Amino acid sequence: MSMLQQIAQQQPEMVLDRFVEVTNDLLPQFLPDQSSGNRGQEPVNPRLVRYYTTQGWLDKPLKQGREARYTYRHLLQLLVLRRLLAEGYSASSIGSLIGGQADTALEDILQGGVQLTVEAANPALAFLSQIRDGQGPAKGQRRESSPSDQSPKR
């Protein structure tokens, strides 16, 4: 992580164009194999940074006058976001993860020292995923019925 920390010390705040340039220089070090053609491997541009910010996937930049300034934290967030996109995670699930993490946790994710577990927000999708993965209820095993499952008696 020394290269990232050097950048943080040498350039504590960057204008948008410099931030994009530094990000694109660092991305190849943190992305999975380039030959796989996954998303997240295209170069970053200023418009994309602004989009990620409006979606809440990156913290809002600092302001100096009318000019946005990006910090080491923004760099970590963007590198983690692009890495996880390249690994197949959705941007919305990544965005909620990135926002609440400390810089050290983002560094760990970037270095691959953390295993992420993503769960479906919809219980029906989670159940279908279990069935697909062979982890659903065993054959012959009945699920507990709820009162709404029972037909009215006449």
Coordinates of N, CA and C in Angstrom, one line a residue:
M1 N 0.8 -1.2 0.0 CA 0.0 0.0 0.0 C 0.9 1.3 0.0
S2 N 2.2 1.1 0.0 CA 3.1 2.2 0.1 C 2.9 3.2 -1.0
M3 N 2.6 2.8 -2.3 CA 2.4 3.7 -3.4 C 1.2 4.6 -3.1
L4 N 0.1 4.0 -2.6 CA -1.1 4.8 -2.3 C -0.8 5.8 -1.2
Q5 N -0.1 5.3 -0.2 CA 0.2 6.2 0.9 C 1.1 7.4 0.5
Q6 N 2.0 7.1 -0.4 CA 2.9 8.1 -0.9 C 2.0 9.2 -1.7
I7 N 1.1 8.7 -2.5 CA 0.2 9.7 -3.2 C -0.6 10.5 -2.2
A8 N -1.0 9.8 -1.1 CA -1.8 10.6 -0.1 C -1.0 11.7 0.6
Q9 N 0.3 11.4 0.8 CA 1.2 12.4 1.4 C 1.6 13.5 0.4
Q10 N 1.9 13.1 -0.8 CA 2.4 14.1 -1.8 C 1.2 14.9 -2.3
Q11 N 0.0 14.3 -2.4 CA -1.1 15.1 -3.0 C -2.3 14.8 -2.1
P12 N -2.4 15.5 -1.0 CA -3.5 15.3 -0.1 C -4.9 15.6 -0.7
E13 N -4.9 16.6 -1.6 CA -6.1 17.0 -2.4 C -5.8 17.1 -3.8
M14 N -6.7 16.6 -4.7 CA -6.4 16.7 -6.1 C -7.7 17.2 -6.8
V15 N -7.4 18.0 -7.9 CA -8.5 18.5 -8.7 C -9.0 17.2 -9.5
L16 N -10.2 17.3 -10.1 CA -10.8 16.2 -10.7 C -10.0 15.6 -11.8
D17 N -9.4 16.4 -12.7 CA -8.6 15.8 -13.8 C -7.4 15.0 -13.3
R18 N -6.7 15.6 -12.3 CA -5.6 14.9 -11.7 C -6.0 13.6 -11.0
F19 N -7.1 13.7 -10.3 CA -7.7 12.5 -9.6 C -8.0 11.4 -10.6
V20 N -8.6 11.7 -11.7 CA -8.9 10.7 -12.7 C -7.6 10.1 -13.3
E21 N -6.6 11.0 -13.5 CA -5.3 10.5 -14.0 C -4.6 9.5 -13.1
V22 N -4.6 9.9 -11.8 CA -3.9 9.0 -10.8 C -4.7 7.7 -10.7
T23 N -6.0 7.8 -10.7 CA -6.8 6.6 -10.6 C -6.5 5.6 -11.7
N24 N -6.5 6.2 -13.0 CA -6.2 5.3 -14.1 C -4.8 4.7 -14.1
D25 N -3.9 5.5 -13.5 CA -2.5 4.9 -13.4 C -2.5 3.8 -12.5
L26 N -3.3 3.8 -11.4 CA -3.2 2.8 -10.3 C -4.1 1.6 -10.6
L27 N -5.2 1.8 -11.4 CA -6.2 0.7 -11.6 C -5.6 -0.6 -12.1
P28 N -4.6 -0.7 -13.0 CA -4.1 -2.0 -13.4 C -3.5 -2.8 -12.3
Q29 N -3.0 -2.2 -11.3 CA -2.4 -2.9 -10.1 C -3.4 -3.6 -9.3
F30 N -4.7 -3.1 -9.3 CA -5.7 -3.6 -8.4 C -6.8 -4.4 -9.1
L31 N -6.8 -4.4 -10.4 CA -7.9 -5.1 -11.1 C -7.5 -6.6 -11.4
P32 N -8.6 -7.4 -11.4 CA -8.3 -8.8 -11.8 C -7.8 -8.9 -13.2
D33 N -7.5 -10.1 -13.7 CA -6.9 -10.4 -15.0 C -7.6 -9.5 -16.1
Q34 N -6.9 -8.8 -16.9 CA -7.5 -7.9 -17.9 C -8.1 -8.7 -19.0
S35 N -7.7 -9.9 -19.3 CA -8.2 -10.6 -20.4 C -9.7 -11.1 -20.3
S36 N -10.2 -11.0 -19.1 CA -11.5 -11.5 -18.8 C -12.6 -10.6 -19.4
G37 N -12.3 -9.4 -19.7 CA -13.3 -8.5 -20.3 C -14.5 -8.1 -19.4
N38 N -14.3 -8.1 -18.1 CA -15.3 -7.7 -17.2 C -15.5 -6.2 -17.2
R39 N -16.7 -5.8 -16.6 CA -16.9 -4.4 -16.4 C -16.0 -3.9 -15.3
G40 N -15.8 -2.6 -15.3 CA -14.9 -2.0 -14.3 C -13.5 -1.9 -14.7
Q41 N -13.2 -2.4 -15.9 CA -11.8 -2.3 -16.4 C -11.6 -1.2 -17.4
E42 N -12.7 -0.5 -17.8 CA -12.5 0.6 -18.7 C -11.9 1.8 -17.9
P43 N -11.2 2.7 -18.6 CA -10.6 3.8 -17.9 C -11.7 4.7 -17.2
V44 N -11.4 5.3 -16.2 CA -12.3 6.2 -15.4 C -12.2 7.6 -16.1
N45 N -13.3 8.3 -16.2 CA -13.3 9.7 -16.7 C -14.0 10.6 -15.7
P46 N -13.9 11.9 -15.9 CA -14.5 12.8 -14.9 C -16.0 12.7 -14.8
R47 N -16.6 12.4 -15.9 CA -18.1 12.2 -15.9 C -18.5 11.0 -15.0
L48 N -17.7 10.0 -15.1 CA -18.0 8.8 -14.3 C -17.8 9.0 -12.9
V49 N -16.8 9.8 -12.5 CA -16.6 10.2 -11.1 C -17.7 11.0 -10.6
R50 N -18.2 11.9 -11.4 CA -19.4 12.7 -10.9 C -20.6 11.9 -10.8
Y51 N -20.8 10.9 -11.7 CA -21.9 10.0 -11.6 C -21.9 9.2 -10.4
Y52 N -20.7 8.6 -10.1 CA -20.6 7.8 -8.9 C -20.9 8.6 -7.6
T53 N -20.5 9.9 -7.7 CA -20.7 10.7 -6.5 C -22.2 11.0 -6.4
T54 N -22.9 11.3 -7.5 CA -24.3 11.6 -7.4 C -25.1 10.4 -6.9
Q55 N -24.6 9.2 -7.2 CA -25.3 8.0 -6.8 C -25.0 7.6 -5.3
G56 N -24.0 8.4 -4.7 CA -23.7 8.1 -3.3 C -22.7 7.0 -3.2
W57 N -22.0 6.6 -4.3 CA -21.1 5.5 -4.2 C -19.7 6.0 -3.8
L58 N -19.5 7.3 -4.0 CA -18.3 8.0 -3.6 C -18.7 9.1 -2.7
D59 N -17.9 9.4 -1.7 CA -18.2 10.6 -0.8 C -18.2 11.9 -1.7
K60 N -18.9 12.9 -1.2 CA -18.9 14.1 -2.0 C -17.5 14.7 -1.8
P61 N -17.0 15.4 -2.9 CA -15.6 16.0 -2.8 C -15.6 17.2 -1.9
L62 N -14.4 17.5 -1.5 CA -14.3 18.8 -0.7 C -14.4 19.9 -1.8
K63 N -14.6 21.1 -1.3 CA -14.8 22.3 -2.2 C -13.7 23.3 -1.8
Q64 N -13.1 23.8 -2.9 CA -12.2 25.0 -2.7 C -12.7 26.0 -3.7
G65 N -13.4 27.0 -3.2 CA -14.1 27.9 -4.2 C -15.2 27.1 -4.9
R66 N -15.1 27.1 -6.2 CA -16.0 26.3 -7.0 C -15.5 25.0 -7.5
E67 N -14.2 24.7 -7.1 CA -13.5 23.6 -7.6 C -13.6 22.4 -6.6
A68 N -14.0 21.2 -7.1 CA -14.0 20.0 -6.3 C -12.6 19.5 -6.1
R69 N -12.4 19.0 -4.9 CA -11.1 18.4 -4.5 C -11.3 17.0 -4.0
Y70 N -10.5 16.1 -4.5 CA -10.6 14.7 -4.1 C -9.4 14.3 -3.2
T71 N -9.7 13.4 -2.3 CA -8.6 13.0 -1.3 C -8.3 11.6 -1.4
Y72 N -7.4 11.1 -0.5 CA -7.0 9.7 -0.4 C -8.2 8.8 -0.3
R73 N -9.1 9.2 0.6 CA -10.3 8.4 0.8 C -11.1 8.2 -0.5
H74 N -11.3 9.3 -1.3 CA -12.0 9.2 -2.6 C -11.3 8.2 -3.5
L75 N -9.9 8.3 -3.5 CA -9.1 7.4 -4.3 C -9.4 5.9 -3.9
L76 N -9.3 5.6 -2.6 CA -9.6 4.3 -2.1 C -11.0 3.8 -2.5
Q77 N -12.0 4.7 -2.3 CA -13.4 4.3 -2.7 C -13.5 4.0 -4.1
L78 N -12.9 4.8 -5.0 CA -13.0 4.5 -6.4 C -12.3 3.3 -6.9
L79 N -11.1 3.1 -6.3 CA -10.3 1.9 -6.7 C -11.1 0.6 -6.2
V80 N -11.6 0.6 -5.0 CA -12.4 -0.5 -4.5 C -13.6 -0.7 -5.4
L81 N -14.3 0.3 -5.7 CA -15.5 0.2 -6.5 C -15.2 -0.4 -7.9
R82 N -14.1 0.1 -8.5 CA -13.8 -0.5 -9.8 C -13.3 -1.9 -9.7
R83 N -12.6 -2.2 -8.7 CA -12.1 -3.6 -8.5 C -13.3 -4.6 -8.3
L84 N -14.2 -4.2 -7.5 CA -15.4 -5.1 -7.2 C -16.3 -5.2 -8.4
L85 N -16.4 -4.1 -9.2 CA -17.2 -4.1 -10.4 C -16.6 -5.1 -11.4
A86 N -15.2 -5.1 -11.5 CA -14.5 -6.0 -12.4 C -14.7 -7.5 -11.9
E87 N -14.9 -7.7 -10.6 CA -15.1 -9.0 -10.1 C -16.6 -9.5 -10.2
G88 N -17.5 -8.6 -10.7 CA -18.8 -9.0 -11.0 C -19.9 -8.5 -10.0
Y89 N -19.5 -7.7 -9.0 CA -20.5 -7.2 -8.0 C -21.2 -6.1 -8.6
S90 N -22.5 -5.9 -8.2 CA -23.2 -4.7 -8.7 C -22.8 -3.4 -8.0
A91 N -22.9 -2.3 -8.7 CA -22.5 -1.1 -8.2 C -23.3 -0.7 -7.0
S92 N -24.6 -0.9 -7.0 CA -25.4 -0.5 -5.8 C -25.0 -1.3 -4.6
S93 N -24.7 -2.6 -4.7 CA -24.3 -3.3 -3.5 C -22.9 -2.9 -3.0
I94 N -22.1 -2.5 -3.9 CA -20.7 -2.1 -3.6 C -20.8 -0.7 -2.9
G95 N -21.7 0.2 -3.5 CA -21.8 1.5 -2.9 C -22.2 1.6 -1.5
S96 N -23.1 0.8 -1.1 CA -23.5 0.8 0.3 C -22.4 0.2 1.2
L97 N -21.6 -0.7 0.7 CA -20.5 -1.2 1.4 C -19.4 -0.2 1.6
I98 N -19.0 0.5 0.6 CA -17.9 1.5 0.6 C -18.2 2.7 1.5
G99 N -19.4 3.2 1.5 CA -19.7 4.4 2.3 C -19.4 4.3 3.7
G100 N -19.6 3.2 4.4 CA -19.5 3.1 5.8 C -18.2 2.5 6.3
Q101 N -17.2 2.3 5.4 CA -15.9 1.7 5.8 C -14.9 2.7 6.1
A102 N -14.0 2.4 7.1 CA -12.9 3.2 7.4 C -11.8 3.0 6.3
D103 N -10.9 3.9 6.2 CA -9.8 3.8 5.1 C -9.1 2.5 5.2
T104 N -8.8 2.1 6.4 CA -8.0 0.8 6.6 C -8.8 -0.4 6.1
A105 N -10.1 -0.3 6.3 CA -11.0 -1.4 5.7 C -11.0 -1.4 4.2
L106 N -11.0 -0.2 3.6 CA -11.0 -0.1 2.2 C -9.6 -0.6 1.6
E107 N -8.6 -0.3 2.3 CA -7.2 -0.7 1.9 C -7.2 -2.3 2.0
D108 N -7.8 -2.9 3.0 CA -7.8 -4.3 3.1 C -8.6 -4.9 2.0
I109 N -9.8 -4.3 1.6 CA -10.6 -4.8 0.5 C -9.8 -4.7 -0.8
L110 N -9.1 -3.6 -1.0 CA -8.3 -3.4 -2.2 C -7.2 -4.4 -2.3
Q111 N -6.6 -4.8 -1.2 CA -5.5 -5.8 -1.2 C -6.0 -7.2 -1.3
G112 N -7.3 -7.4 -1.2 CA -7.9 -8.7 -1.2 C -7.8 -9.5 0.1
G113 N -7.6 -8.7 1.2 CA -7.5 -9.3 2.5 C -8.9 -9.5 3.2
V114 N -9.9 -9.2 2.5 CA -11.3 -9.4 3.1 C -12.1 -10.2 2.1
Q115 N -12.9 -11.1 2.7 CA -13.9 -11.8 1.8 C -15.2 -11.2 2.0
L116 N -15.9 -10.9 0.9 CA -17.2 -10.3 1.0 C -18.3 -11.4 0.7
T117 N -19.3 -11.3 1.5 CA -20.5 -12.1 1.3 C -21.7 -11.2 1.0
V118 N -22.3 -11.4 -0.1 CA -23.4 -10.6 -0.6 C -24.6 -11.5 -0.5
E119 N -25.7 -11.0 0.2 CA -26.9 -11.8 0.4 C -28.0 -11.0 -0.4
A120 N -28.9 -11.8 -0.9 CA -30.1 -11.2 -1.6 C -31.0 -10.5 -0.6
A121 N -31.4 -9.3 -1.0 CA -32.3 -8.5 -0.2 C -33.7 -9.1 -0.2
N122 N -34.1 -9.8 -1.3 CA -35.4 -10.3 -1.5 C -35.4 -11.8 -1.0
P123 N -36.2 -12.1 0.0 CA -36.2 -13.5 0.6 C -36.5 -14.6 -0.5
A124 N -37.3 -14.2 -1.4 CA -37.7 -15.2 -2.5 C -36.5 -15.5 -3.3
L125 N -35.7 -14.5 -3.7 CA -34.5 -14.7 -4.5 C -33.5 -15.5 -3.7
A126 N -33.4 -15.2 -2.4 CA -32.4 -15.9 -1.6 C -32.8 -17.4 -1.5
F127 N -34.1 -17.7 -1.4 CA -34.6 -19.1 -1.4 C -34.3 -19.8 -2.7
L128 N -34.5 -19.1 -3.8 CA -34.2 -19.7 -5.2 C -32.7 -19.9 -5.4
S129 N -31.9 -19.0 -4.8 CA -30.5 -19.2 -4.9 C -30.1 -20.4 -4.1
Q130 N -30.7 -20.7 -3.0 CA -30.4 -21.9 -2.2 C -30.7 -23.1 -2.9
I131 N -31.9 -23.1 -3.6 CA -32.3 -24.3 -4.4 C -31.3 -24.5 -5.5
R132 N -31.0 -23.4 -6.2 CA -30.0 -23.6 -7.3 C -28.7 -24.1 -6.9
D133 N -28.3 -23.7 -5.7 CA -27.0 -24.2 -5.2 C -27.1 -25.5 -4.5
G134 N -28.3 -26.1 -4.5 CA -28.5 -27.4 -3.8 C -28.5 -27.3 -2.3
Q135 N -28.9 -26.2 -1.8 CA -29.0 -26.0 -0.3 C -30.4 -25.8 0.2
G136 N -31.4 -26.1 -0.7 CA -32.8 -25.9 -0.3 C -33.2 -27.0 0.6
P137 N -34.5 -27.1 1.0 CA -35.0 -28.1 1.9 C -34.8 -29.5 1.3
A138 N -34.5 -30.5 2.1 CA -34.3 -31.9 1.6 C -35.6 -32.4 1.1
K139 N -35.5 -33.3 0.1 CA -36.7 -33.9 -0.5 C -37.5 -34.7 0.6
G140 N -38.7 -34.5 0.6 CA -39.6 -35.2 1.6 C -39.7 -34.4 2.9
Q141 N -38.9 -33.4 3.0 CA -39.0 -32.5 4.2 C -40.0 -31.5 4.0
R142 N -40.9 -31.4 4.9 CA -42.0 -30.4 4.8 C -41.6 -29.1 5.4
R143 N -41.9 -28.0 4.8 CA -41.7 -26.7 5.4 C -42.8 -26.4 6.4
E144 N -42.5 -25.6 7.3 CA -43.6 -25.2 8.3 C -44.6 -24.3 7.6
S145 N -45.8 -24.6 7.8 CA -46.9 -23.8 7.2 C -47.3 -22.7 8.1
S146 N -47.6 -21.6 7.5 CA -48.1 -20.4 8.2 C -49.6 -20.4 8.1
P147 N -50.3 -19.7 9.0 CA -51.7 -19.6 9.0 C -52.3 -19.2 7.6
S148 N -51.5 -18.4 6.9 CA -52.0 -18.0 5.6 C -52.0 -19.1 4.5
D149 N -51.1 -20.1 4.8 CA -51.0 -21.2 3.9 C -52.2 -22.2 4.0
Q150 N -52.8 -22.2 5.1 CA -53.9 -23.2 5.3 C -55.2 -22.7 4.7
S151 N -55.9 -23.6 4.1 CA -57.2 -23.3 3.5 C -58.2 -23.2 4.6
P152 N -59.2 -22.3 4.4 CA -60.3 -22.2 5.4 C -61.1 -23.5 5.4
K153 N -61.5 -23.9 6.6 CA -62.3 -25.1 6.8 C -63.7 -24.7 6.8
R154 N -64.5 -25.6 6.1 CA -65.9 -25.3 5.9 C -66.7 -26.3 6.6

